[in-house]
PDB file of C-alpha atoms in Angstrom:
ATOM      1  CA  MET A   1     -15.834 -13.269 -16.146  1.00 67.00           C
ATOM      2  CA  LYS A   2     -17.197  -9.721 -16.030  1.00 81.00           C
ATOM      3  CA  ARG A   3     -15.829  -9.269 -12.516  1.00 79.00           C
ATOM      4  CA  ASN A   4     -12.359 -10.459 -13.647  1.00 85.00           C
ATOM      5  CA  ALA A   5     -12.348  -7.960 -16.519  1.00 88.00           C
ATOM      6  CA  ARG A   6     -13.326  -5.175 -14.125  1.00 91.00           C
ATOM      7  CA  SER A   7     -10.648  -6.226 -11.641  1.00 90.00           C
ATOM      8  CA  LEU A   8      -7.950  -6.405 -14.338  1.00 92.00           C
ATOM      9  CA  THR A   9      -9.006  -2.993 -15.620  1.00 94.00           C
ATOM     10  CA  GLY A  10      -8.805  -1.583 -12.102  1.00 93.00           C
ATOM     11  CA  ILE A  11      -5.334  -3.039 -11.591  1.00 93.00           C
ATOM     12  CA  ALA A  12      -4.101  -1.699 -14.941  1.00 93.00           C
ATOM     13  CA  VAL A  13      -5.567   1.765 -14.297  1.00 95.00           C
ATOM     14  CA  SER A  14      -3.984   1.842 -10.827  1.00 94.00           C
ATOM     15  CA  VAL A  15      -0.553   0.961 -12.186  1.00 93.00           C
ATOM     16  CA  VAL A  16      -0.768   3.458 -15.061  1.00 95.00           C
ATOM     17  CA  LEU A  17      -2.072   6.290 -12.858  1.00 95.00           C
ATOM     18  CA  GLY A  18       0.544   5.530 -10.210  1.00 92.00           C
ATOM     19  CA  ALA A  19       3.309   5.661 -12.823  1.00 91.00           C
ATOM     20  CA  LEU A  20       1.976   8.876 -14.371  1.00 93.00           C
ATOM     21  CA  VAL A  21       1.669  10.626 -11.016  1.00 93.00           C
ATOM     22  CA  ALA A  22       5.166   9.465 -10.042  1.00 91.00           C
ATOM     23  CA  LEU A  23       6.580  10.675 -13.360  1.00 88.00           C
ATOM     24  CA  ALA A  24       4.861  14.047 -13.028  1.00 90.00           C
ATOM     25  CA  ALA A  25       5.918  14.455  -9.395  1.00 87.00           C
ATOM     26  CA  GLY A  26       9.511  13.594 -10.232  1.00 84.00           C
ATOM     27  CA  ASP A  27       9.813  15.925 -13.217  1.00 82.00           C
ATOM     28  CA  GLY A  28      12.973  17.922 -12.616  1.00 82.00           C
ATOM     29  CA  GLY A  29      13.499  16.258  -9.245  1.00 80.00           C
ATOM     30  CA  ALA A  30      16.242  14.119  -7.774  1.00 80.00           C
ATOM     31  CA  ARG A  31      17.238  10.960  -9.599  1.00 79.00           C
ATOM     32  CA  ALA A  32      18.628   7.672  -8.363  1.00 83.00           C
ATOM     33  CA  GLY A  33      20.143   5.885 -11.307  1.00 81.00           C
ATOM     34  CA  ALA A  34      17.927   6.058 -14.370  1.00 86.00           C
ATOM     35  CA  LEU A  35      14.709   6.770 -12.430  1.00 87.00           C
ATOM     36  CA  THR A  36      13.423   9.676 -10.393  1.00 89.00           C
ATOM     37  CA  VAL A  37      13.092   9.252  -6.632  1.00 89.00           C
ATOM     38  CA  SER A  38       9.307   9.540  -6.926  1.00 91.00           C
ATOM     39  CA  LEU A  39       9.208   6.702  -9.461  1.00 92.00           C
ATOM     40  CA  TRP A  40      11.350   4.520  -7.161  1.00 92.00           C
ATOM     41  CA  CYS A  41       8.906   5.302  -4.339  1.00 92.00           C
ATOM     42  CA  ALA A  42       5.909   4.360  -6.496  1.00 94.00           C
ATOM     43  CA  LEU A  43       7.586   1.099  -7.516  1.00 94.00           C
ATOM     44  CA  GLY A  44       8.365   0.397  -3.865  1.00 94.00           C
ATOM     45  CA  ALA A  45       4.756   1.018  -2.838  1.00 95.00           C
ATOM     46  CA  PHE A  46       3.432  -1.380  -5.474  1.00 95.00           C
ATOM     47  CA  ALA A  47       6.075  -3.975  -4.565  1.00 95.00           C
ATOM     48  CA  VAL A  48       5.192  -3.936  -0.850  1.00 95.00           C
ATOM     49  CA  ASN A  49       1.496  -4.360  -1.575  1.00 93.00           C
ATOM     50  CA  TRP A  50       1.936  -7.059  -4.206  1.00 93.00           C
ATOM     51  CA  LEU A  51       4.279  -9.005  -1.930  1.00 94.00           C
ATOM     52  CA  ALA A  52       1.817  -8.703   0.953  1.00 93.00           C
ATOM     53  CA  PHE A  53      -0.979  -9.915  -1.321  1.00 93.00           C
ATOM     54  CA  VAL A  54       0.582 -13.395  -1.661  1.00 92.00           C
ATOM     55  CA  PRO A  55       0.190 -14.565   1.963  1.00 91.00           C
ATOM     56  CA  ALA A  56      -3.099 -12.653   2.339  1.00 89.00           C
ATOM     57  CA  TRP A  57      -4.550 -14.449  -0.683  1.00 88.00           C
ATOM     58  CA  ARG A  58      -3.266 -17.850   0.410  1.00 89.00           C
ATOM     59  CA  ARG A  59      -5.018 -17.400   3.760  1.00 84.00           C
ATOM     60  CA  HIS A  60      -7.994 -15.437   2.391  1.00 85.00           C
ATOM     61  CA  ASP A  61      -7.261 -13.035   5.213  1.00 83.00           C
ATOM     62  CA  GLU A  62      -7.644  -9.270   5.137  1.00 83.00           C
ATOM     63  CA  ARG A  63      -6.640  -8.627   8.748  1.00 81.00           C
ATOM     64  CA  PHE A  64      -3.233  -7.233   7.765  1.00 85.00           C
ATOM     65  CA  TYR A  65      -4.564  -4.828   5.110  1.00 86.00           C
ATOM     66  CA  ASP A  66      -4.214  -1.689   7.244  1.00 86.00           C
ATOM     67  CA  LEU A  67      -0.881  -2.804   8.662  1.00 88.00           C
ATOM     68  CA  VAL A  68       0.454  -3.271   5.119  1.00 92.00           C
ATOM     69  CA  GLY A  69      -0.749   0.239   4.313  1.00 91.00           C
ATOM     70  CA  SER A  70       1.305   1.577   7.205  1.00 94.00           C
ATOM     71  CA  ILE A  71       4.326  -0.488   6.198  1.00 94.00           C
ATOM     72  CA  THR A  72       3.972   0.916   2.679  1.00 95.00           C
ATOM     73  CA  TYR A  73       3.954   4.495   3.968  1.00 92.00           C
ATOM     74  CA  LEU A  74       6.986   3.866   6.153  1.00 95.00           C
ATOM     75  CA  SER A  75       8.858   2.063   3.349  1.00 94.00           C
ATOM     76  CA  VAL A  76       8.238   4.867   0.875  1.00 93.00           C
ATOM     77  CA  LEU A  77       9.226   7.423   3.498  1.00 92.00           C
ATOM     78  CA  ILE A  78      12.515   5.639   4.188  1.00 90.00           C
ATOM     79  CA  LEU A  79      13.165   5.157   0.480  1.00 90.00           C
ATOM     80  CA  ALA A  80      12.549   8.838  -0.279  1.00 89.00           C
ATOM     81  CA  VAL A  81      14.968   9.910   2.440  1.00 88.00           C
ATOM     82  CA  ALA A  82      17.596   7.276   1.654  1.00 86.00           C
ATOM     83  CA  LEU A  83      17.781   8.032  -2.072  1.00 86.00           C
ATOM     84  CA  PRO A  84      19.738  11.046  -3.350  1.00 79.00           C
ATOM     85  CA  GLY A  85      18.323  14.475  -2.788  1.00 69.00           C
ATOM     86  CA  GLY A  86      19.641  15.290   0.648  1.00 70.00           C
ATOM     87  CA  VAL A  87      17.894  15.556   3.989  1.00 82.00           C
ATOM     88  CA  THR A  88      17.105  19.038   5.206  1.00 85.00           C
ATOM     89  CA  ALA A  89      15.770  20.050   8.611  1.00 89.00           C
ATOM     90  CA  ARG A  90      12.362  20.572   6.987  1.00 89.00           C
ATOM     91  CA  SER A  91      12.297  17.117   5.402  1.00 85.00           C
ATOM     92  CA  ALA A  92      13.484  15.498   8.648  1.00 89.00           C
ATOM     93  CA  VAL A  93      10.606  17.118  10.568  1.00 94.00           C
ATOM     94  CA  LEU A  94       8.147  15.978   7.898  1.00 91.00           C
ATOM     95  CA  VAL A  95       9.506  12.423   8.029  1.00 91.00           C
ATOM     96  CA  VAL A  96       9.118  12.286  11.818  1.00 94.00           C
ATOM     97  CA  LEU A  97       5.581  13.704  11.679  1.00 96.00           C
ATOM     98  CA  VAL A  98       4.415  11.394   8.881  1.00 94.00           C
ATOM     99  CA  ALA A  99       6.053   8.356  10.495  1.00 95.00           C
ATOM    100  CA  THR A 100       4.454   9.160  13.853  1.00 96.00           C
ATOM    101  CA  TRP A 101       1.007   9.529  12.307  1.00 96.00           C
ATOM    102  CA  THR A 102       1.476   6.369  10.232  1.00 95.00           C
ATOM    103  CA  VAL A 103       2.428   4.253  13.237  1.00 95.00           C
ATOM    104  CA  ARG A 104      -0.424   5.681  15.323  1.00 95.00           C
ATOM    105  CA  LEU A 105      -3.109   5.176  12.675  1.00 94.00           C
ATOM    106  CA  GLY A 106      -1.795   1.806  11.498  1.00 92.00           C
ATOM    107  CA  SER A 107      -1.607   0.372  14.998  1.00 93.00           C
ATOM    108  CA  PHE A 108      -5.109   1.624  15.821  1.00 93.00           C
ATOM    109  CA  LEU A 109      -6.619   0.107  12.664  1.00 89.00           C
ATOM    110  CA  PHE A 110      -4.687  -3.140  13.114  1.00 89.00           C
ATOM    111  CA  ARG A 111      -5.928  -3.527  16.712  1.00 91.00           C
ATOM    112  CA  ARG A 112      -9.497  -2.697  15.710  1.00 90.00           C
ATOM    113  CA  VAL A 113      -9.612  -5.303  12.921  1.00 88.00           C
ATOM    114  CA  HIS A 114      -8.100  -7.970  15.185  1.00 85.00           C
ATOM    115  CA  GLN A 115     -10.595  -7.213  17.955  1.00 89.00           C
ATOM    116  CA  ASP A 116     -13.482  -7.412  15.474  1.00 85.00           C
ATOM    117  CA  GLY A 117     -12.074 -10.590  13.894  1.00 82.00           C
ATOM    118  CA  GLY A 118     -11.980  -9.176  10.369  1.00 80.00           C
ATOM    119  CA  ASP A 119     -13.056  -6.384   8.057  1.00 79.00           C
ATOM    120  CA  GLY A 120     -16.469  -6.812   6.472  1.00 80.00           C
ATOM    121  CA  ARG A 121     -15.472  -4.762   3.415  1.00 79.00           C
ATOM    122  CA  PHE A 122     -13.525  -7.779   2.169  1.00 80.00           C
ATOM    123  CA  ASP A 123     -16.081 -10.532   2.787  1.00 81.00           C
ATOM    124  CA  ARG A 124     -17.276 -10.620  -0.850  1.00 82.00           C
ATOM    125  CA  ILE A 125     -13.868 -10.293  -2.534  1.00 84.00           C
ATOM    126  CA  LYS A 126     -11.338 -12.171  -0.442  1.00 83.00           C
ATOM    127  CA  PHE A 127     -11.981 -15.441  -2.299  1.00 86.00           C
ATOM    128  CA  ASP A 128     -11.559 -13.833  -5.738  1.00 86.00           C
ATOM    129  CA  ALA A 129      -7.830 -13.315  -6.396  1.00 86.00           C
ATOM    130  CA  LEU A 130      -8.120 -10.470  -8.912  1.00 87.00           C
ATOM    131  CA  ALA A 131     -10.718  -8.558  -6.923  1.00 86.00           C
ATOM    132  CA  PHE A 132      -8.726  -9.071  -3.723  1.00 84.00           C
ATOM    133  CA  LEU A 133      -5.530  -7.844  -5.388  1.00 84.00           C
TER     134      LEU A 133
END
């Protein structure tokens, strides 16, 4: 029970902090509809991770954790560029550099976890849905 309360608190704090940072970062920035681009990106990041949680929880499998992190980065990157605000030469270079680093790091971590057969950091929590989330 105490662990569930701590997990729920952690989830709530993560969502609130993510929203506050996205709101602050988007202040005066480009908008897409009623929301700022940074808020759309934050919502996208949470959505990717929450969707990835479902099959991971069903299998009690953390092997795709780092890959999902990379997919999140790439999704947010694409979303930020695709939404209004315009692409400049500077932003295009940044997108290519961040995407390159994301693919390199994500593929390395993914291969390492699959070679090791898992990630020991998750052994205690992967059977507890709230802690795993």
